Amino acid sequence: DSGVTQTPKHLITATGQRVTLRCSPRSGDLSVYWYQQSLDQGLQFLIQYYNGEERAKGNILERFSAQQFPDLHSELNLSSLELGDSALYFCASSVGFSGGGNTQYFGPGTRLTVL
Amino acid sequence: QQQVKQSPQSLIVQKGGISIINCAYENTAFDYFPWYQQFPGKGPALLIAIRPDVSEKKEGRFTISFNKSAKQFSLHIMDSQPGDSATYFCAAKASNYQLIWGAGTKLIIKP
């Protein structure tokens, strides 16, 4: 158990809908990262927050947004969902914003299915 | 310049054999190289990592070999076991502190 929690574990929705994925980082970790992993694909970095502030952006679509709250939990919002958004969404956390030298601890993921 | 190229995409090794996964990079500013292991349905987890000031790091059956001049690093799994079957990702830390990920290698150990 990495100490990172993600809810829900599974999510099934329809095209055009909006969903919110939630992540609670490990106790003491200030950085939260979001990744997308499509079937048998690699990890696509979406976005990183550090202590409530956006730190880095990756290949995040404009239909997607995220935020990190004062209690350090984070939410990833996906809107106008398309079939191609079906994927595993992982949250990871680390102590600092460096990402390296500071291990990223991954949550169990949220499996999103868009029908 | 910000890419990490990982090969092979998939690998089948007999139990007891040596599994070798390779990664190459271009950016000489990368200064930390972790390997992550991911089992099906789980999130990746750090397996082993190396900094470029050493050429090799060993933890149990897992070894990273690092060739700074060639800008390559590799993961060796000795005495590979069926429980090692997983997807392995290499990564590199960029100057902006982000991890640049390889595409992953799906490893299958045949009993």
mmCIF file of C-alpha atoms in Angstrom:
data_model
loop_
_atom_site.group_PDB
_atom_site.id
_atom_site.type_symbol
_atom_site.label_atom_id
_atom_site.label_comp_id
_atom_site.label_asym_id
_atom_site.label_seq_id
_atom_site.Cartn_x
_atom_site.Cartn_y
_atom_site.Cartn_z
ATOM 1 C CA ASP A 1 0.000 0.000 0.000
ATOM 2 C CA SER A 2 1.577 3.260 -1.173
ATOM 3 C CA GLY A 3 -0.467 5.471 1.129
ATOM 4 C CA VAL A 4 -2.013 7.297 -1.826
ATOM 5 C CA THR A 5 -5.760 6.849 -2.121
ATOM 6 C CA GLN A 6 -7.904 7.369 -5.176
ATOM 7 C CA THR A 7 -11.660 7.328 -5.549
ATOM 8 C CA PRO A 8 -13.632 5.986 -7.185
ATOM 9 C CA LYS A 9 -11.925 2.777 -8.220
ATOM 10 C CA HIS A 10 -14.142 2.364 -11.268
ATOM 11 C CA LEU A 11 -16.256 4.854 -13.162
ATOM 12 C CA ILE A 12 -18.544 4.170 -16.083
ATOM 13 C CA THR A 13 -20.141 7.082 -17.855
ATOM 14 C CA ALA A 14 -21.408 8.222 -21.223
ATOM 15 C CA THR A 15 -19.886 10.424 -23.880
ATOM 16 C CA GLY A 16 -20.370 14.104 -23.267
ATOM 17 C CA GLN A 17 -20.525 13.727 -19.509
ATOM 18 C CA ARG A 18 -18.269 15.202 -16.832
ATOM 19 C CA VAL A 19 -16.572 13.294 -14.026
ATOM 20 C CA THR A 20 -14.353 14.110 -11.073
ATOM 21 C CA LEU A 21 -11.566 11.876 -9.861
ATOM 22 C CA ARG A 22 -10.224 12.341 -6.369
ATOM 23 C CA CYS A 23 -6.789 11.745 -4.894
ATOM 24 C CA SER A 24 -5.448 11.946 -1.368
ATOM 25 C CA PRO A 25 -1.649 12.024 -1.212
ATOM 26 C CA ARG A 26 0.524 10.309 1.365
ATOM 27 C CA SER A 27 0.704 12.076 4.673
ATOM 28 C CA GLY A 28 3.352 14.788 4.432
ATOM 29 C CA ASP A 29 3.591 14.804 0.645
ATOM 30 C CA LEU A 30 3.086 18.215 -0.909
ATOM 31 C CA SER A 31 3.245 17.274 -4.585
ATOM 32 C CA VAL A 32 0.498 15.539 -6.518
ATOM 33 C CA TYR A 33 0.824 14.278 -10.078
ATOM 34 C CA TRP A 34 -1.863 13.015 -12.439
ATOM 35 C CA TYR A 35 -1.186 10.449 -15.164
ATOM 36 C CA GLN A 36 -3.287 8.807 -17.842
ATOM 37 C CA GLN A 37 -2.604 5.232 -18.948
ATOM 38 C CA SER A 38 -4.565 3.842 -21.869
ATOM 39 C CA LEU A 39 -4.783 0.096 -22.459
ATOM 40 C CA ASP A 40 -1.292 -1.379 -22.772
ATOM 41 C CA GLN A 41 0.133 2.094 -23.110
ATOM 42 C CA GLY A 42 2.729 4.035 -21.228
ATOM 43 C CA LEU A 43 2.210 6.699 -18.635
ATOM 44 C CA GLN A 44 1.149 10.076 -19.973
ATOM 45 C CA PHE A 45 1.914 12.851 -17.518
ATOM 46 C CA LEU A 46 -1.003 15.253 -17.261
ATOM 47 C CA ILE A 47 -0.328 17.801 -14.552
ATOM 48 C CA GLN A 48 1.445 18.400 -11.255
ATOM 49 C CA TYR A 49 0.523 20.477 -8.232
ATOM 50 C CA TYR A 50 2.768 21.471 -5.375
ATOM 51 C CA ASN A 51 1.252 22.755 -2.153
ATOM 52 C CA GLY A 52 -1.827 24.033 -3.948
ATOM 53 C CA GLU A 53 -0.074 25.615 -6.909
ATOM 54 C CA GLU A 54 0.154 24.251 -10.435
ATOM 55 C CA ARG A 55 3.782 23.237 -10.949
ATOM 56 C CA ALA A 56 3.949 21.625 -14.363
ATOM 57 C CA LYS A 57 1.695 20.700 -17.243
ATOM 58 C CA GLY A 58 2.063 17.753 -19.550
ATOM 59 C CA ASN A 59 -0.224 16.473 -22.272
ATOM 60 C CA ILE A 60 -3.414 17.577 -20.590
ATOM 61 C CA LEU A 61 -6.386 18.311 -22.817
ATOM 62 C CA GLU A 62 -8.262 21.587 -22.443
ATOM 63 C CA ARG A 63 -11.343 19.541 -21.495
ATOM 64 C CA PHE A 64 -9.435 18.352 -18.421
ATOM 65 C CA SER A 65 -8.617 20.427 -15.373
ATOM 66 C CA ALA A 66 -7.291 19.795 -11.912
ATOM 67 C CA GLN A 67 -6.781 21.495 -8.612
ATOM 68 C CA GLN A 68 -5.160 20.844 -5.269
ATOM 69 C CA PHE A 69 -7.001 21.938 -2.168
ATOM 70 C CA PRO A 70 -5.623 23.382 1.111
ATOM 71 C CA ASP A 71 -5.778 19.939 2.708
ATOM 72 C CA LEU A 72 -3.572 18.790 -0.222
ATOM 73 C CA HIS A 73 -6.067 16.415 -1.766
ATOM 74 C CA SER A 74 -6.474 16.841 -5.495
ATOM 75 C CA GLU A 75 -9.258 16.455 -8.003
ATOM 76 C CA LEU A 76 -9.030 15.835 -11.730
ATOM 77 C CA ASN A 77 -12.052 17.010 -13.675
ATOM 78 C CA LEU A 78 -12.752 15.488 -17.088
ATOM 79 C CA SER A 79 -15.495 17.062 -19.171
ATOM 80 C CA SER A 80 -17.152 16.518 -22.553
ATOM 81 C CA LEU A 81 -15.937 12.955 -22.315
ATOM 82 C CA GLU A 82 -15.082 11.030 -25.453
ATOM 83 C CA LEU A 83 -14.641 7.312 -26.022
ATOM 84 C CA GLY A 84 -10.888 7.848 -26.243
ATOM 85 C CA ASP A 85 -10.774 9.160 -22.693
ATOM 86 C CA SER A 86 -11.359 5.633 -21.414
ATOM 87 C CA ALA A 87 -8.208 4.820 -19.473
ATOM 88 C CA LEU A 88 -6.644 4.271 -16.093
ATOM 89 C CA TYR A 89 -5.981 7.537 -14.311
ATOM 90 C CA PHE A 90 -3.262 7.475 -11.702
ATOM 91 C CA CYS A 91 -2.436 9.949 -9.036
ATOM 92 C CA ALA A 92 1.024 10.002 -7.502
ATOM 93 C CA SER A 93 2.498 12.029 -4.687
ATOM 94 C CA SER A 94 5.963 12.965 -3.525
ATOM 95 C CA VAL A 95 7.439 14.949 -0.695
ATOM 96 C CA GLY A 96 8.672 17.849 -2.779
ATOM 97 C CA PHE A 97 8.181 19.245 -6.234
ATOM 98 C CA SER A 98 11.432 17.868 -7.533
ATOM 99 C CA GLY A 99 9.943 14.564 -8.559
ATOM 100 C CA GLY A 100 13.362 13.047 -8.768
ATOM 101 C CA GLY A 101 15.350 12.175 -5.728
ATOM 102 C CA ASN A 102 11.867 12.291 -4.223
ATOM 103 C CA THR A 103 10.110 9.070 -5.106
ATOM 104 C CA GLN A 104 6.698 9.294 -6.685
ATOM 105 C CA TYR A 105 4.228 7.049 -4.881
ATOM 106 C CA PHE A 106 1.331 5.949 -7.047
ATOM 107 C CA GLY A 107 -2.231 5.303 -6.032
ATOM 108 C CA PRO A 108 -4.227 2.289 -7.220
ATOM 109 C CA GLY A 109 -5.801 4.255 -10.054
ATOM 110 C CA THR A 110 -9.300 5.022 -11.249
ATOM 111 C CA ARG A 111 -10.486 3.047 -14.252
ATOM 112 C CA LEU A 112 -12.689 5.260 -16.398
ATOM 113 C CA THR A 113 -14.893 3.711 -19.047
ATOM 114 C CA VAL A 114 -16.717 6.023 -21.421
ATOM 115 C CA LEU A 115 -19.565 4.351 -23.332
ATOM 116 C CA GLN B 1 15.922 16.001 -26.276
ATOM 117 C CA GLN B 2 13.370 15.406 -23.567
ATOM 118 C CA GLN B 3 12.663 11.821 -24.618
ATOM 119 C CA VAL B 4 13.629 8.574 -22.999
ATOM 120 C CA LYS B 5 13.601 5.678 -25.451
ATOM 121 C CA GLN B 6 12.937 2.277 -23.925
ATOM 122 C CA SER B 7 13.351 -1.124 -25.531
ATOM 123 C CA PRO B 8 12.168 -3.739 -26.059
ATOM 124 C CA GLN B 9 8.432 -3.135 -25.960
ATOM 125 C CA SER B 10 7.899 -6.689 -24.726
ATOM 126 C CA LEU B 11 10.162 -9.452 -23.514
ATOM 127 C CA ILE B 12 9.721 -13.132 -22.754
ATOM 128 C CA VAL B 13 12.353 -14.813 -20.599
ATOM 129 C CA GLN B 14 12.585 -18.308 -19.208
ATOM 130 C CA LYS B 15 12.509 -18.747 -15.464
ATOM 131 C CA GLY B 16 16.016 -18.460 -14.099
ATOM 132 C CA GLY B 17 17.220 -16.397 -17.035
ATOM 133 C CA ILE B 18 18.430 -12.807 -17.173
ATOM 134 C CA SER B 19 15.996 -10.102 -18.245
ATOM 135 C CA ILE B 20 17.528 -6.980 -19.749
ATOM 136 C CA ILE B 21 15.656 -3.776 -20.530
ATOM 137 C CA ASN B 22 17.392 -0.810 -22.092
ATOM 138 C CA CYS B 23 16.804 2.916 -22.070
ATOM 139 C CA ALA B 24 18.529 5.744 -23.898
ATOM 140 C CA TYR B 25 18.345 9.481 -23.512
ATOM 141 C CA GLU B 26 19.743 12.589 -25.185
ATOM 142 C CA ASN B 27 19.567 15.289 -22.545
ATOM 143 C CA THR B 28 22.803 15.350 -20.586
ATOM 144 C CA ALA B 29 21.103 17.442 -17.898
ATOM 145 C CA PHE B 30 19.128 14.424 -16.694
ATOM 146 C CA ASP B 31 20.500 13.598 -13.259
ATOM 147 C CA TYR B 32 18.380 10.849 -11.734
ATOM 148 C CA PHE B 33 17.218 7.628 -13.360
ATOM 149 C CA PRO B 34 14.568 5.511 -11.619
ATOM 150 C CA TRP B 35 12.963 2.275 -12.712
ATOM 151 C CA TYR B 36 9.363 1.595 -11.816
ATOM 152 C CA GLN B 37 7.585 -1.762 -11.765
ATOM 153 C CA GLN B 38 3.879 -2.048 -12.482
ATOM 154 C CA PHE B 39 1.766 -5.157 -11.946
ATOM 155 C CA PRO B 40 -1.553 -5.483 -13.806
ATOM 156 C CA GLY B 41 -4.267 -3.370 -12.254
ATOM 157 C CA LYS B 42 -1.836 -1.624 -9.903
ATOM 158 C CA GLY B 43 0.002 1.661 -9.898
ATOM 159 C CA PRO B 44 3.723 1.747 -10.698
ATOM 160 C CA ALA B 45 6.112 1.463 -7.770
ATOM 161 C CA LEU B 46 9.743 2.495 -7.529
ATOM 162 C CA LEU B 47 12.006 -0.518 -7.997
ATOM 163 C CA ILE B 48 15.516 0.907 -8.081
ATOM 164 C CA ALA B 49 17.174 4.178 -9.071
ATOM 165 C CA ILE B 50 20.621 5.488 -9.940
ATOM 166 C CA ARG B 51 22.423 8.797 -10.230
ATOM 167 C CA PRO B 52 24.922 9.373 -13.056
ATOM 168 C CA ASP B 53 27.941 9.527 -10.761
ATOM 169 C CA VAL B 54 27.901 5.725 -10.407
ATOM 170 C CA SER B 55 28.037 3.097 -13.137
ATOM 171 C CA GLU B 56 26.111 0.355 -11.403
ATOM 172 C CA LYS B 57 23.663 -0.137 -8.582
ATOM 173 C CA LYS B 58 22.498 -3.488 -7.330
ATOM 174 C CA GLU B 59 19.583 -4.359 -5.096
ATOM 175 C CA GLY B 60 19.050 -8.072 -4.721
ATOM 176 C CA ARG B 61 18.412 -9.577 -8.154
ATOM 177 C CA PHE B 62 17.933 -6.147 -9.745
ATOM 178 C CA THR B 63 20.832 -4.158 -11.162
ATOM 179 C CA ILE B 64 20.978 -0.864 -13.014
ATOM 180 C CA SER B 65 23.924 -0.405 -15.330
ATOM 181 C CA PHE B 66 24.604 3.187 -16.338
ATOM 182 C CA ASN B 67 26.777 4.332 -19.234
ATOM 183 C CA LYS B 68 27.072 8.099 -19.052
ATOM 184 C CA SER B 69 29.130 8.508 -22.228
ATOM 185 C CA ALA B 70 26.667 6.462 -24.258
ATOM 186 C CA LYS B 71 23.699 8.057 -22.518
ATOM 187 C CA GLN B 72 22.202 4.672 -21.857
ATOM 188 C CA PHE B 73 21.065 2.776 -18.812
ATOM 189 C CA SER B 74 19.640 -0.661 -18.401
ATOM 190 C CA LEU B 75 17.846 -2.855 -15.907
ATOM 191 C CA HIS B 76 19.074 -6.394 -15.406
ATOM 192 C CA ILE B 77 16.958 -8.923 -13.546
ATOM 193 C CA MET B 78 19.005 -11.947 -12.569
ATOM 194 C CA ASP B 79 17.439 -15.360 -11.958
ATOM 195 C CA SER B 80 14.137 -14.048 -13.330
ATOM 196 C CA GLN B 81 11.058 -15.449 -11.606
ATOM 197 C CA PRO B 82 7.406 -15.643 -12.694
ATOM 198 C CA GLY B 83 6.622 -13.089 -9.972
ATOM 199 C CA ASP B 84 8.795 -10.599 -11.876
ATOM 200 C CA SER B 85 6.274 -10.597 -14.722
ATOM 201 C CA ALA B 86 5.177 -6.976 -14.909
ATOM 202 C CA THR B 87 5.580 -3.824 -16.938
ATOM 203 C CA TYR B 88 8.790 -1.920 -16.290
ATOM 204 C CA PHE B 89 9.221 1.796 -16.895
ATOM 205 C CA CYS B 90 12.468 3.679 -16.958
ATOM 206 C CA ALA B 91 12.454 7.411 -16.325
ATOM 207 C CA ALA B 92 14.808 10.353 -16.091
ATOM 208 C CA LYS B 93 14.647 13.560 -14.094
ATOM 209 C CA ALA B 94 14.840 16.682 -16.192
ATOM 210 C CA SER B 95 16.218 20.076 -15.169
ATOM 211 C CA ASN B 96 12.685 21.299 -14.454
ATOM 212 C CA TYR B 97 12.440 18.426 -11.992
ATOM 213 C CA GLN B 98 9.888 16.498 -14.034
ATOM 214 C CA LEU B 99 10.225 12.792 -14.662
ATOM 215 C CA ILE B 100 10.403 11.876 -18.335
ATOM 216 C CA TRP B 101 9.053 8.356 -18.754
ATOM 217 C CA GLY B 102 9.993 5.596 -21.144
ATOM 218 C CA ALA B 103 7.208 3.800 -22.993
ATOM 219 C CA GLY B 104 7.395 0.687 -20.837
ATOM 220 C CA THR B 105 8.420 -2.950 -21.325
ATOM 221 C CA LYS B 106 6.018 -5.783 -20.708
ATOM 222 C CA LEU B 107 8.070 -8.627 -19.203
ATOM 223 C CA ILE B 108 6.776 -12.184 -19.100
ATOM 224 C CA ILE B 109 8.729 -14.858 -17.269
ATOM 225 C CA LYS B 110 7.843 -18.337 -18.494
ATOM 226 C CA PRO B 111 7.927 -21.063 -15.844
#
